Coordinates of C-alpha atoms in Angstrom, one line a residue:
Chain A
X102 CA 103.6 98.3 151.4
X103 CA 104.8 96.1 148.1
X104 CA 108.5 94.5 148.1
X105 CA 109.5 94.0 144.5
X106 CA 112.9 91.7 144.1
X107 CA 114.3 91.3 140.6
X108 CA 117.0 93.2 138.0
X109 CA 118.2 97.1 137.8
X110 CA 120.0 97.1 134.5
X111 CA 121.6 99.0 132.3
X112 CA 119.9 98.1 128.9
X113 CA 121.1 98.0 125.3
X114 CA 117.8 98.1 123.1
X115 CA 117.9 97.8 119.4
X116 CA 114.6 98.4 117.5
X117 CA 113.8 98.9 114.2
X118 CA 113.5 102.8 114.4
X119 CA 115.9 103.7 117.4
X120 CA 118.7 102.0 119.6
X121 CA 119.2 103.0 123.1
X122 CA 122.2 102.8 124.9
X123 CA 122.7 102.3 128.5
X124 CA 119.4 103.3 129.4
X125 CA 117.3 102.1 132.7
X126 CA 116.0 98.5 132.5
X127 CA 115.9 95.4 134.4
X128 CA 112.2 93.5 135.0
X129 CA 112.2 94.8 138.8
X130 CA 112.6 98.4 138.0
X131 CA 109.6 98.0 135.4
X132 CA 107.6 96.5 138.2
X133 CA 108.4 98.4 140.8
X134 CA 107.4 101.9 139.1
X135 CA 104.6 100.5 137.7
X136 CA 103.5 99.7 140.7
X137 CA 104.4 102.9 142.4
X138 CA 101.3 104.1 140.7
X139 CA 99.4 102.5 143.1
X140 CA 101.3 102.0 146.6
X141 CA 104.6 102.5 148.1
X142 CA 106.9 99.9 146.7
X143 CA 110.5 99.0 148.1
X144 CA 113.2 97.6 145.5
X145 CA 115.7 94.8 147.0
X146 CA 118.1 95.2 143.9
X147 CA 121.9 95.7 143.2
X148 CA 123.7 98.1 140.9
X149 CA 127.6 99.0 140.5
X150 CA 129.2 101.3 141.5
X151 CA 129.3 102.4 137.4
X152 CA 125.5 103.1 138.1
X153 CA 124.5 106.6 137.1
X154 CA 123.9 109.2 139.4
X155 CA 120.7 110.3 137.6
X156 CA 119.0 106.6 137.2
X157 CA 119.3 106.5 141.0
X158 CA 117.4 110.0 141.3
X159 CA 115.0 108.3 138.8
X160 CA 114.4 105.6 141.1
X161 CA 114.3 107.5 144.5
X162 CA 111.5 109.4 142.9
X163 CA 108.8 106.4 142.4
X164 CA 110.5 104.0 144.9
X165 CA 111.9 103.4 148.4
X166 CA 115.9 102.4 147.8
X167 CA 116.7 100.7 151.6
X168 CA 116.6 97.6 149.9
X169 CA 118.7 98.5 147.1
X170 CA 122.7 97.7 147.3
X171 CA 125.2 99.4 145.5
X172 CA 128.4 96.8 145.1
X173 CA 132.2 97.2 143.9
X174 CA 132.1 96.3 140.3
X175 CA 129.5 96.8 137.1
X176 CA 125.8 97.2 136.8
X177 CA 124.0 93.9 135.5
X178 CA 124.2 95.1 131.4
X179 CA 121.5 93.2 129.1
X180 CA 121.9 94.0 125.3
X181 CA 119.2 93.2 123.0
X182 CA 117.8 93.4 119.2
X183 CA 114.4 93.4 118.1
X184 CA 113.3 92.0 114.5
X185 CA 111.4 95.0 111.8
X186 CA 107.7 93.5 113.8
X187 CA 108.6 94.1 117.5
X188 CA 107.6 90.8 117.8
X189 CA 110.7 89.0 118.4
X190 CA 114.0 90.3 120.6
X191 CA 117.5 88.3 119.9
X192 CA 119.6 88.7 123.0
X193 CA 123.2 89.9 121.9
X194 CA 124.5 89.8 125.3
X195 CA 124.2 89.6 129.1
X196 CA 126.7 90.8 131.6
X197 CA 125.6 89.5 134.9
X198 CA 128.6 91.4 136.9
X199 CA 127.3 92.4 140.2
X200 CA 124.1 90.6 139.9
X201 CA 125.9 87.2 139.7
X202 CA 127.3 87.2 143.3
X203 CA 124.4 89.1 145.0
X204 CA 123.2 87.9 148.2
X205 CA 120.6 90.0 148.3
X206 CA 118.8 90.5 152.3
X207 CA 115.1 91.9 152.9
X208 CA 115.5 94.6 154.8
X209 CA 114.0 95.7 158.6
X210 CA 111.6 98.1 157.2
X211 CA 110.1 95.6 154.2
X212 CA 109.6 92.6 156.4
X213 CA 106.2 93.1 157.1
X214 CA 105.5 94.2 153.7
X215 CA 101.9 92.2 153.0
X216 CA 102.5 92.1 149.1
X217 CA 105.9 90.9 147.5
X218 CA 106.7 90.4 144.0
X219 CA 109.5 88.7 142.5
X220 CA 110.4 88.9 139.6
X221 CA 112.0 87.0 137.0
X222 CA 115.5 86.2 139.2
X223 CA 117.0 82.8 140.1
X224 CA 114.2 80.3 141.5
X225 CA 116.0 79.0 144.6
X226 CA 116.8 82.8 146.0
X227 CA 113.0 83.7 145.1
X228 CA 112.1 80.7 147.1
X229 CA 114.6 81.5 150.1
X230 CA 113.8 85.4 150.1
X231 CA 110.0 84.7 150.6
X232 CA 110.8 83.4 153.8
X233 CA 112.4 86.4 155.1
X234 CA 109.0 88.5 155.3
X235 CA 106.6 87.9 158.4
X236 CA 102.8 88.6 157.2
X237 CA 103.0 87.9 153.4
X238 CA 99.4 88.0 152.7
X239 CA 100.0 87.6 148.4
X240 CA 103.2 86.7 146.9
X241 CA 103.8 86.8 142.8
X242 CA 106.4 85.6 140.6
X243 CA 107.4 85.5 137.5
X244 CA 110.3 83.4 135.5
X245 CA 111.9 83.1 132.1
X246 CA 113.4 80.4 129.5
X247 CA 116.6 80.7 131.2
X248 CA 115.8 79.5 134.6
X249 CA 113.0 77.2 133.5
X250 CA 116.0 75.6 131.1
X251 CA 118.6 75.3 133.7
X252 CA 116.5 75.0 136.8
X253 CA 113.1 73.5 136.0
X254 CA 112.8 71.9 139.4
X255 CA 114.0 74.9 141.3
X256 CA 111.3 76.5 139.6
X257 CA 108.0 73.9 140.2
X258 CA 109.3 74.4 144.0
X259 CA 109.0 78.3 143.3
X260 CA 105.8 78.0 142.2
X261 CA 104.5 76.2 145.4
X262 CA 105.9 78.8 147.7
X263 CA 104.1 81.4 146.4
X264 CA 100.5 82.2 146.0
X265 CA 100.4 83.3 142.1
X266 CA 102.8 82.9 138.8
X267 CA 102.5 85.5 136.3
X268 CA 104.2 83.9 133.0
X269 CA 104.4 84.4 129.2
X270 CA 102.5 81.9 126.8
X271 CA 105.7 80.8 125.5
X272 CA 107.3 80.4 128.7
X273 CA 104.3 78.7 130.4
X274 CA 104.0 76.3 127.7
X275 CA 108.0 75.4 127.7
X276 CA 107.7 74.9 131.0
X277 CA 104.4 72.9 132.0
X278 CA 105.5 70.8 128.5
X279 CA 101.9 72.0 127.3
X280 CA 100.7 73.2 124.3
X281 CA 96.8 74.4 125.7
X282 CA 97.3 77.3 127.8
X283 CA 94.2 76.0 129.8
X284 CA 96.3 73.1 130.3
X285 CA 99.4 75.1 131.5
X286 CA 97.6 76.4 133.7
X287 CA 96.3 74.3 135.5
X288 CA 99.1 72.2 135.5
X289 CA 100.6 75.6 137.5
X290 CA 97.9 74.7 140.0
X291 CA 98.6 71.3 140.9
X292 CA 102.7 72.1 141.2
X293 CA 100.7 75.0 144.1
X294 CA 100.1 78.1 142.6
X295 CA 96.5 79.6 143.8
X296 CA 96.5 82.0 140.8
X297 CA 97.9 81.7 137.6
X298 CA 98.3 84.9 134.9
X299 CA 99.7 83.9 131.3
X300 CA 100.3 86.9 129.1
X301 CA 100.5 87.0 125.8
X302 CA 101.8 90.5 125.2
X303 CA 99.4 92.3 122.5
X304 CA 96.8 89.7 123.0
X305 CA 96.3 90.6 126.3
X306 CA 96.2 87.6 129.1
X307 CA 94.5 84.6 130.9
X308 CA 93.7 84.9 134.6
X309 CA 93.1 81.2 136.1
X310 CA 92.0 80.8 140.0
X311 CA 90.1 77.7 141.1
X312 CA 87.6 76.9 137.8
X313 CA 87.6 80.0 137.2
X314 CA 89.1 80.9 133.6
X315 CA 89.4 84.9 133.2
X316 CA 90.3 86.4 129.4
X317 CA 91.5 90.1 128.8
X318 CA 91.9 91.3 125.2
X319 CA 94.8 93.9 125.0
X320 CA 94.6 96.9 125.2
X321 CA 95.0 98.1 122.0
X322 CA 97.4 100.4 120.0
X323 CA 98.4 101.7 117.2
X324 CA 101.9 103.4 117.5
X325 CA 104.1 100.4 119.4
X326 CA 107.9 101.7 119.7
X327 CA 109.5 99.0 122.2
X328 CA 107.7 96.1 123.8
X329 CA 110.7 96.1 126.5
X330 CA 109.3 95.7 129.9
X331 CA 105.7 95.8 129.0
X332 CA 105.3 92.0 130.6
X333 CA 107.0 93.7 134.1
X334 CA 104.8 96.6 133.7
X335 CA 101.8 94.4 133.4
X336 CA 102.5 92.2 136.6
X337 CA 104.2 95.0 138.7
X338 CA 100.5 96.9 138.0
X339 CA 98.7 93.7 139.1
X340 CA 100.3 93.6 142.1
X341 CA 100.8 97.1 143.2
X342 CA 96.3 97.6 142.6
X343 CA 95.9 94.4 144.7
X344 CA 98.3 96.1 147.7
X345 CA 96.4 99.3 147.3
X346 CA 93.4 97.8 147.7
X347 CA 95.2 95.1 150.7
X348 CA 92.7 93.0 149.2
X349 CA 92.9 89.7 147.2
X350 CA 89.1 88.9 146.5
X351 CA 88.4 87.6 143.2
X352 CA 87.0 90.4 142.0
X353 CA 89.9 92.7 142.5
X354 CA 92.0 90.4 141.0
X355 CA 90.3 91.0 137.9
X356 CA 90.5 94.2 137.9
X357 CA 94.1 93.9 139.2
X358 CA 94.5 92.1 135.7
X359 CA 93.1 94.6 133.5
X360 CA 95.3 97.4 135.4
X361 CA 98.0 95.0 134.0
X362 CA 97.3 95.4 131.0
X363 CA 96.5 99.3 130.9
X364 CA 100.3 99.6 131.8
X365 CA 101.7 97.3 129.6
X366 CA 100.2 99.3 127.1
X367 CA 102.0 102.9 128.7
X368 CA 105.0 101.0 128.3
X369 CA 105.2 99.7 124.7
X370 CA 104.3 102.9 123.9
X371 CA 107.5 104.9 124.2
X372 CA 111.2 104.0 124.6
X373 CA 112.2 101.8 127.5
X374 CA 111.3 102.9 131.0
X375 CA 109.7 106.9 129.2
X376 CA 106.3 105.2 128.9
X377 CA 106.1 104.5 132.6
X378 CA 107.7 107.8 133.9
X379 CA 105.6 109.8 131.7
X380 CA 102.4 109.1 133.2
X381 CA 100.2 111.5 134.6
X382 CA 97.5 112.1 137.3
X383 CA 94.4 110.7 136.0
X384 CA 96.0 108.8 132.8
X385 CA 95.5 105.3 134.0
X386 CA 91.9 106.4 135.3
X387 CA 91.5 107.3 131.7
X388 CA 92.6 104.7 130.4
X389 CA 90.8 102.0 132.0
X390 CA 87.9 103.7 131.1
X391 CA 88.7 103.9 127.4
X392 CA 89.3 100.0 128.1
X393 CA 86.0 99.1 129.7
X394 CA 84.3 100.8 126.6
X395 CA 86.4 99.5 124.1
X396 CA 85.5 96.4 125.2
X397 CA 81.7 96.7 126.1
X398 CA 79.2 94.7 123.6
Chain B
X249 CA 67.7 85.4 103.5
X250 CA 71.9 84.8 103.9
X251 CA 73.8 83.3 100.5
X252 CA 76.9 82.3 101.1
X253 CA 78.8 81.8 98.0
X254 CA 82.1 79.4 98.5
X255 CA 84.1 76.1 98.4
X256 CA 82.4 72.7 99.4
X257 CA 85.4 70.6 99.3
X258 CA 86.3 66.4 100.6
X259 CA 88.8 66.9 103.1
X260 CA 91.5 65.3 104.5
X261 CA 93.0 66.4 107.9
X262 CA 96.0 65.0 109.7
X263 CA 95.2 65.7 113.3
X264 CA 98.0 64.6 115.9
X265 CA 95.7 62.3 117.3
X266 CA 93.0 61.2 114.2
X267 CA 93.1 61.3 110.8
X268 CA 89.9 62.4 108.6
X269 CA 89.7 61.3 105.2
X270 CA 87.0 62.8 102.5
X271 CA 85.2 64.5 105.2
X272 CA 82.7 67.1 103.9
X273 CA 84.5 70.5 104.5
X274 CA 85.2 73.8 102.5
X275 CA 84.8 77.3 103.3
X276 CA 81.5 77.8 102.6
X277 CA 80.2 74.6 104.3
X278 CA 81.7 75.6 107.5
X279 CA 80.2 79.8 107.0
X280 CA 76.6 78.8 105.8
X281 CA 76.0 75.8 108.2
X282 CA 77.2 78.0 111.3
X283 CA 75.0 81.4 109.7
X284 CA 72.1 78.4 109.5
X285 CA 71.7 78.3 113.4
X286 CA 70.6 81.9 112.7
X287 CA 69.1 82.6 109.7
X288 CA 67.9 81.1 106.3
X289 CA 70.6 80.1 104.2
X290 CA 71.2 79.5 100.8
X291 CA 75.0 78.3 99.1
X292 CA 76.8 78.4 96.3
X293 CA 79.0 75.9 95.5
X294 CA 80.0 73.2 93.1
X295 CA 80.5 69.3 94.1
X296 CA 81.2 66.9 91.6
X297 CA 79.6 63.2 90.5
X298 CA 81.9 61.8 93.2
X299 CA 79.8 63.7 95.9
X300 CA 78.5 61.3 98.6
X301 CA 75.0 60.9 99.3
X302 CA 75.2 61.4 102.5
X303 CA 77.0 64.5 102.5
X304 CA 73.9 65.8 100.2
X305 CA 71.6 65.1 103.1
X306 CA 73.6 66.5 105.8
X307 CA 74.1 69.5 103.6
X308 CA 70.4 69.9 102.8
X309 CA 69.4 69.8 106.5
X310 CA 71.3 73.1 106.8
X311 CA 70.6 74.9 104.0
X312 CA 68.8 76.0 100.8
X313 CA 70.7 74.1 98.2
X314 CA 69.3 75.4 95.0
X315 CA 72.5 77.0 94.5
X316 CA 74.2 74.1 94.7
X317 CA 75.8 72.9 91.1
X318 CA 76.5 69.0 90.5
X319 CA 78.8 69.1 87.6
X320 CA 81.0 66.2 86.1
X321 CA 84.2 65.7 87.6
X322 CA 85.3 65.2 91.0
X323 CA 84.6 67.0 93.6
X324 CA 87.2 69.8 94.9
X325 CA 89.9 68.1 97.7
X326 CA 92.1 69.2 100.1
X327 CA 94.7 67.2 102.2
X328 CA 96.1 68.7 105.1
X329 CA 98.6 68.4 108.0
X330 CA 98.5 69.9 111.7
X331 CA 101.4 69.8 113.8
X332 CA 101.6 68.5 116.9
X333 CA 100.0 72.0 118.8
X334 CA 97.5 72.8 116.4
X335 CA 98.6 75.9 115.3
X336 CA 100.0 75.5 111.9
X337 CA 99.0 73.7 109.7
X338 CA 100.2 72.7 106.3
X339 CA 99.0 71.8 102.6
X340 CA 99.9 68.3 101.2
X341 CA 97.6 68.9 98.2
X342 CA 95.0 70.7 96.6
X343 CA 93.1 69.6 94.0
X344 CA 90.3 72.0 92.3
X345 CA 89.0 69.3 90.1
X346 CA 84.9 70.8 89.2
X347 CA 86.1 74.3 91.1
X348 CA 88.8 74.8 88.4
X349 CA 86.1 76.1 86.1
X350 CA 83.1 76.7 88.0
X351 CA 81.2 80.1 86.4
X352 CA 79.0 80.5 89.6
X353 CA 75.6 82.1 88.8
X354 CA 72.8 83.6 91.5
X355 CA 69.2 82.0 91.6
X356 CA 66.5 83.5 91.4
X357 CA 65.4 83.1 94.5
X358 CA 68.9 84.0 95.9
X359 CA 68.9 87.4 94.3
X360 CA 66.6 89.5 96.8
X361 CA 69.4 88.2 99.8
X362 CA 70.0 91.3 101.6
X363 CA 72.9 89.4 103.2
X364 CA 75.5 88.0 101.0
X365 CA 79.1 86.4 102.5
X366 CA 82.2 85.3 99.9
X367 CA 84.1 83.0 101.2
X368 CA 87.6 83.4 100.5
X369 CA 87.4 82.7 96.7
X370 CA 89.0 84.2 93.4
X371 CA 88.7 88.3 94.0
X372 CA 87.5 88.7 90.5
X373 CA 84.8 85.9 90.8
X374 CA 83.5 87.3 94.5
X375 CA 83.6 91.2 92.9
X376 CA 81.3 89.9 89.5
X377 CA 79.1 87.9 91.5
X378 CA 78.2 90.3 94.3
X379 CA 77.1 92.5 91.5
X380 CA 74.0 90.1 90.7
X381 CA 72.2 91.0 93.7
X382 CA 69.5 93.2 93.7
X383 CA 69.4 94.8 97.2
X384 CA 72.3 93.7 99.6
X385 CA 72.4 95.6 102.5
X386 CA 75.4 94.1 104.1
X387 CA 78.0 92.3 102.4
X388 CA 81.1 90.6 103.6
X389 CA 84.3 88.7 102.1
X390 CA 87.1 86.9 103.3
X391 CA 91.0 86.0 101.5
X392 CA 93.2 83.7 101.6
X393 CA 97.3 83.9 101.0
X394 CA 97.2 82.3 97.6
X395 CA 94.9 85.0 96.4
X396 CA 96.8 87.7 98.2
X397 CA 100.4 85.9 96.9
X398 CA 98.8 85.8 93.2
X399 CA 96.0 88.4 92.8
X400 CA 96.6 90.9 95.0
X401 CA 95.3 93.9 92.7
X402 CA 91.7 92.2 92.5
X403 CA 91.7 91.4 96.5
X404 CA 92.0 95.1 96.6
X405 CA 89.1 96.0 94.3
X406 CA 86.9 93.1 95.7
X407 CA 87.4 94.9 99.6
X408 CA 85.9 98.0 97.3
X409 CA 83.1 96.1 96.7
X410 CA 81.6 94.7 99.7
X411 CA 80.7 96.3 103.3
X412 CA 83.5 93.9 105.6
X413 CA 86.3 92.1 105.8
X414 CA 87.1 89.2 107.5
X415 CA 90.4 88.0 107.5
X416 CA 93.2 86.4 109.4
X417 CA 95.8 88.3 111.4
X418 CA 98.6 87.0 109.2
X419 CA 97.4 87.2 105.7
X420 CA 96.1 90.9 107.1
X421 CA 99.4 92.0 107.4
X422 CA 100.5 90.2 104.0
X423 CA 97.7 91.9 102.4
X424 CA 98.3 95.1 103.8
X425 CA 102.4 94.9 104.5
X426 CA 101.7 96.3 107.7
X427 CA 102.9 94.8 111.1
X428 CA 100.3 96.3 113.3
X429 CA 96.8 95.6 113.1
X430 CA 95.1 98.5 113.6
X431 CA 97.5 100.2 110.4
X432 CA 96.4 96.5 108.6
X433 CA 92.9 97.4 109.2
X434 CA 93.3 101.3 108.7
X435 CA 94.3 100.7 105.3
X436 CA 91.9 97.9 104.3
X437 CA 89.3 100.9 105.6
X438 CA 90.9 103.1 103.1
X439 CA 90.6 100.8 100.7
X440 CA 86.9 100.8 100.9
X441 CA 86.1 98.3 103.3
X442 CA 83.4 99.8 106.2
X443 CA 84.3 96.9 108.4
X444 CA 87.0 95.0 109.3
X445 CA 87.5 91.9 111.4
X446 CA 90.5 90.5 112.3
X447 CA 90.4 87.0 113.4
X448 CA 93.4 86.0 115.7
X449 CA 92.2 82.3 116.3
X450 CA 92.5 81.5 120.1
X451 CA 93.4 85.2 120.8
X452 CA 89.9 86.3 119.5
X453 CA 89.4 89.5 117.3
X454 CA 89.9 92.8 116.7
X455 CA 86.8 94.6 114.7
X456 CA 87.7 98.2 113.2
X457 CA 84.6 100.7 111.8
X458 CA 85.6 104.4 111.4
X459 CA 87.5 105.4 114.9
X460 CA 86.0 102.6 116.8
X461 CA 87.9 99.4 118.0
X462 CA 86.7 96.7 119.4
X463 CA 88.6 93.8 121.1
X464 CA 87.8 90.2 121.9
X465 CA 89.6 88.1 123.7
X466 CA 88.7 84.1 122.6
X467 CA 86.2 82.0 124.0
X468 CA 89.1 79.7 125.9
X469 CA 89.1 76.0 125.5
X470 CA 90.8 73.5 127.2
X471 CA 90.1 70.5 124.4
X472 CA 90.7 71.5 121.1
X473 CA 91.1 68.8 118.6
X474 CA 90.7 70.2 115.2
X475 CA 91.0 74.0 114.2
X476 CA 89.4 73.4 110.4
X477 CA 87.1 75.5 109.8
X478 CA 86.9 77.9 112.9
X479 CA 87.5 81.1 110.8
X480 CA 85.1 79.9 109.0
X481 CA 82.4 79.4 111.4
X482 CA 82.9 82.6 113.1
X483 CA 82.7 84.2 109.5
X484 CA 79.4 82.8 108.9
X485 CA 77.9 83.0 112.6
X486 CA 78.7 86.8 112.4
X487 CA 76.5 87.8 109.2
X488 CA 74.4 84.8 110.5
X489 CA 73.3 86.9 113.2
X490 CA 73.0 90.3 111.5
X491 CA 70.6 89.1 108.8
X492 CA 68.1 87.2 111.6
X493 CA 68.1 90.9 113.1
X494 CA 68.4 92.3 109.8
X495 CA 70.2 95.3 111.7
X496 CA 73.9 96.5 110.7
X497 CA 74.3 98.9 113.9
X498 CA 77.1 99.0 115.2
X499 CA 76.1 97.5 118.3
X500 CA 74.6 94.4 117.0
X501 CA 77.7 93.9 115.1
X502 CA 79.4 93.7 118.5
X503 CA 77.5 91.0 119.0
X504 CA 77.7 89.4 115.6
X505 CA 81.1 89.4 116.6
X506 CA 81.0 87.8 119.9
X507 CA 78.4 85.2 118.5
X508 CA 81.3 84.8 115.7
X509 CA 84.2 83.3 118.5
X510 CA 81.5 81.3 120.3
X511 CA 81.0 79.2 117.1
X512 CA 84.1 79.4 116.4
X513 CA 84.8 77.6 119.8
X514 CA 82.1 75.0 118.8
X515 CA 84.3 74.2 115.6
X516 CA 87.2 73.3 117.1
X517 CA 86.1 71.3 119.6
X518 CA 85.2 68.2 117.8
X519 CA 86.5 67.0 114.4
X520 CA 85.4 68.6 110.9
X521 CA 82.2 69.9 111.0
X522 CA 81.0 67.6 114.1
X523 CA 81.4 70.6 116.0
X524 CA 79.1 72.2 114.3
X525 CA 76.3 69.7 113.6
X526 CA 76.1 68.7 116.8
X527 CA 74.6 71.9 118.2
X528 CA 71.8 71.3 119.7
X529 CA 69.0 74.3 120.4
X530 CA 70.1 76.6 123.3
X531 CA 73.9 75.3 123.1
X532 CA 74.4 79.0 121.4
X533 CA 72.7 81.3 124.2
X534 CA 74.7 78.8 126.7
X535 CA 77.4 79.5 125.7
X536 CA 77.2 83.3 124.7
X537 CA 76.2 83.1 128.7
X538 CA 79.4 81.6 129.6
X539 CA 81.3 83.7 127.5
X540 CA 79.6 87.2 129.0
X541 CA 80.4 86.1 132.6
X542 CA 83.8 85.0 131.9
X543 CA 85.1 88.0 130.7
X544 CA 82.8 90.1 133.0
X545 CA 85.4 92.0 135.9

C-alpha cells in the first residue's frame, strides 16, 4: 500500500472565470486520490470538527481514512487568487487552525506500507514520521517557499532521509541557490536524494537519477480552468504507479513520470479537486496513449 | 537551395561572466549558418564599410554571400544585457545604421530557392520580398515585439503569406493576446499560417499543423553561457533540414523540429556564434542520439 502525509483543506480559489468557496483542497488530498488511481493509499491528515460531512464521504470513496484525525477546532483554510494567465496565484490568506498543533501518528495498519509520500508539510515532522514505517522500500517528498524560507536546514536533512524530492523550478532553484535546473539537481543529490523530479507545471518536468537526465514535455491543453493541485496530482500519480508496480527500476520511474504528468493535466482541467474525481475507467489509459503519440517523431 | 533573408549585426553582449564586444551576430547569421550544416545557403543582409574582414571570411565559409550588400555606413549594432540567470535579457541600444534603409533585392541565382526563411524583419519588407521567388515550396517567418508593438496589422498579413511561423512563447501571446498557446497558435493558424512553432527556450517547443500538436521538451544543459541566438539557430536548423530532404511531411517536420532544439542547444553553450562554428561533422547526429534516448521511457 501507499501512505500519503500532507494537508486536507478547505480552499478558497479565485480565478479569472470562477471563485470557489470552501471547496476540498490541501496537497495530500490531491495526492492521495490521484494516486488512488493506481493502489490503495492511506491519508495521515487532520480536519476540524467544521469539516463537512460530504468531503469526508468524498474521501472514504478513493482513500483509506485510519490515518486521518478529526480535532476540536477548524479545518486548515487556504485562500488564494490567481492573476487573468493562471500563471501566477497571490495567497490572500492561511488559517493553519488544527493543522498547526497536529501531532500527527502513522497508524498500525500503514506501518508497513512500502511506498510513502509526503507531501509539502513541515520538514522536521516529514523527517520524524519516515521513521515510523518498518519496510519503506521508496519515500518522496515534496516542499514549498515557506519551509525552504524558514527552515532551509530542516529541509537539506529532509532530503537525505528520503529516497526522491519532487519540487517546482522555482522552488528548487530558491532553494539549491541555483539558477540551471541541472545544477539544482544535482545539487539535491549530493544533500542525498537518489531521485530528483522538478516540475515546471505546463512545461512538463525533469527526472534526474544518477547521470541520468530525463525530460517530459507537458501534456498539453487547450481549456486550463485552475492549475490548483496539478503539482500534487502530478507527484501523488508518480508515486501511486511506482507502488502498483512495487517496483522502482529506472524504467518504471519514467513512466511513473509521464503518469505524473497525465494527471496533472486531469487536474488543471476542471475546478479544484472535479478534474481528479471525474475520471473514468480507461481515461488515464487513454490518455497516456494520446501522450506517447503526441510526442512520437 | 535555403535563402535566408535577415539582420547581420556587431554585437555586444553583457554576459554575467564575459563581455562580447562587436561580435558578428544578427538574426540571420545565426538561422543561415545553423541551416548551413544542412543545406546550401544563401543570405540576405546588409553590413556596412565598417564590416571586419574577418567576419567576411567566417561568413563566407558558411554561406553563399551573393546576397550580401556592402553599403556605406556602419554596420547595424546591438548592445545588450543578460541578467545574472540568463533568462532575460535587455536592450541598451540599437542602432540600424545601413539597415535603416536597406531595399533588399533577390539574386538571380537566389530566385529558384524552394526554401526561403525571414528572419524577424519589417512585416511589410518580409511580405514584398517573399513575393520575388519563383517556386517556394515552403516558406517560414519569425517576429519580434517591436514589430508586433508597432506594426502589428502587417505581422498579420506577412503570417498570410508564408507556410510557418516561428515565434517565441511571449511575443506569441502579445501577438495573438492570448494566454494559452495552443489558442496563440490556433489563431496564428487562422490567420493563414500552415505551421506554427512555438519556441519556449529551455522548455523546448510546441509545433501546431491543423489538429495535430506536437511537444518538445528541450535538449537540457547543464552549462549555458550565452542564450544569443538560440531561437535563431533552431529557426534556421529547422528549414535547414527540410530543404536537404526537400520534403514538407509532416513527419519530417517533426524532425526538423527536433534538429531545431539540438542546435539550439549548440548555441548556447559557448559564446556568440562559437557555439555554432565549432560543430564539427557528426556533432549533429550525436547529439540528435543523445537527445532520442534521453527522452525515450
Amino acid at each position: 500500500m501507499l501512505t500519503v502525509f500532507g494537508s486536507t483543506a478547505l480552499d478558497t480559489i479565485r480565478t479569472p472565470k470562477k471563485t470557489l468557496k470552501n471547496v476540498l483542497g490541501g496537497a495530500a488530498t490531491f495526492a492521495a486520490i490521484s494516486a488512488s488511481n493506481f493502489v490503495d493509499t492511506g491519508l495521515i491528515a487532520v480536519v476540524g470538527k467544521d469539516f463537512p460531512k460530504q468531503h469526508h464521504k468524498t474521501l472514504s470513496k478513493y482513500l483509506d481514512l485510519e490515518g486521518l484525525s478529526v480535532e476540536n477546532g477548524k479545518t486548515f483554510r487556504y485562500d488564494g487568487k490567481y492573476d487573468n494567465t493562471l500563471s501566477t496565484r497571490s495567497t490572500l490568506k492561511t488559517e493553519l487552525n488544527v493543522l498547526a498543533d497536529f501531532k500527527p501518528t502513522v497508524p498500525e495498519a500503514y506501518r508497513k506500507s512500502q511506498f510513502v509520500y509526503l507531501a509539502n508539510n513541515d520538514p522536521e515532522q516529514n523527517t520524524e514520521l519516515i521513521k515510523e514505517f518498518d519496510k519503506v522500500k521508496f519515500s518522496m517528498c515534496d516542499t514549498i517557499d515557506f519551509w525552504i524560507s524558514t527552515k532551509r536546514d530542516a529541509v537539506i536533512k529532509m532530503i537525505k532521509s528520503v529516497d526522491a524530492v519532487v519540487i517546482n523550478d522555482e522552488e528548487a532553484k530558491l532553494l539549491t541557490k541555483e539558477f540551471n535546473l541541472i545544477k539544482c539537481a544535482k545539487k539535491m543529490m549530493q544533500w542525498g536524494a537518489k531521485y530528483v523530479i522538478i516540475k515546471k507545471g505546463e512545461h512538463g518536468s525533469l527526472m534526474f537519477y544518477d547521470d541520468v537526465i530525463f525530460p517530459t514535455a507537458g501534456f498539453s491543453l487547450e481549456d486550463v480552468v485552475d492549475p490548483t493541485g496539478a503539482g500534487d496530482s502530478f507527484a501523488g500519480a508518480m508515486i501511486g504507479y511506482l507502488a502498483s508496480k512495487k517496483s522502482t527500476s529506472l524504467s518504471e520511474i519514467k513512466k511513473a513520470v509521464v503518469y505524473g504528468n497525465v494527471l496533472g493535466s486531469f487536474a488543471v482541467e476542471k475546478y479544484g479537486l472535479d478534474g481528479l474525481l471525474k475520471i473514468k475507467n480507461g481515461d488515464i489509459t487513454k490518455r497516456v496513449k494520446m501522450y506517447e503519440k503526441m510526442i512520437r517523431f
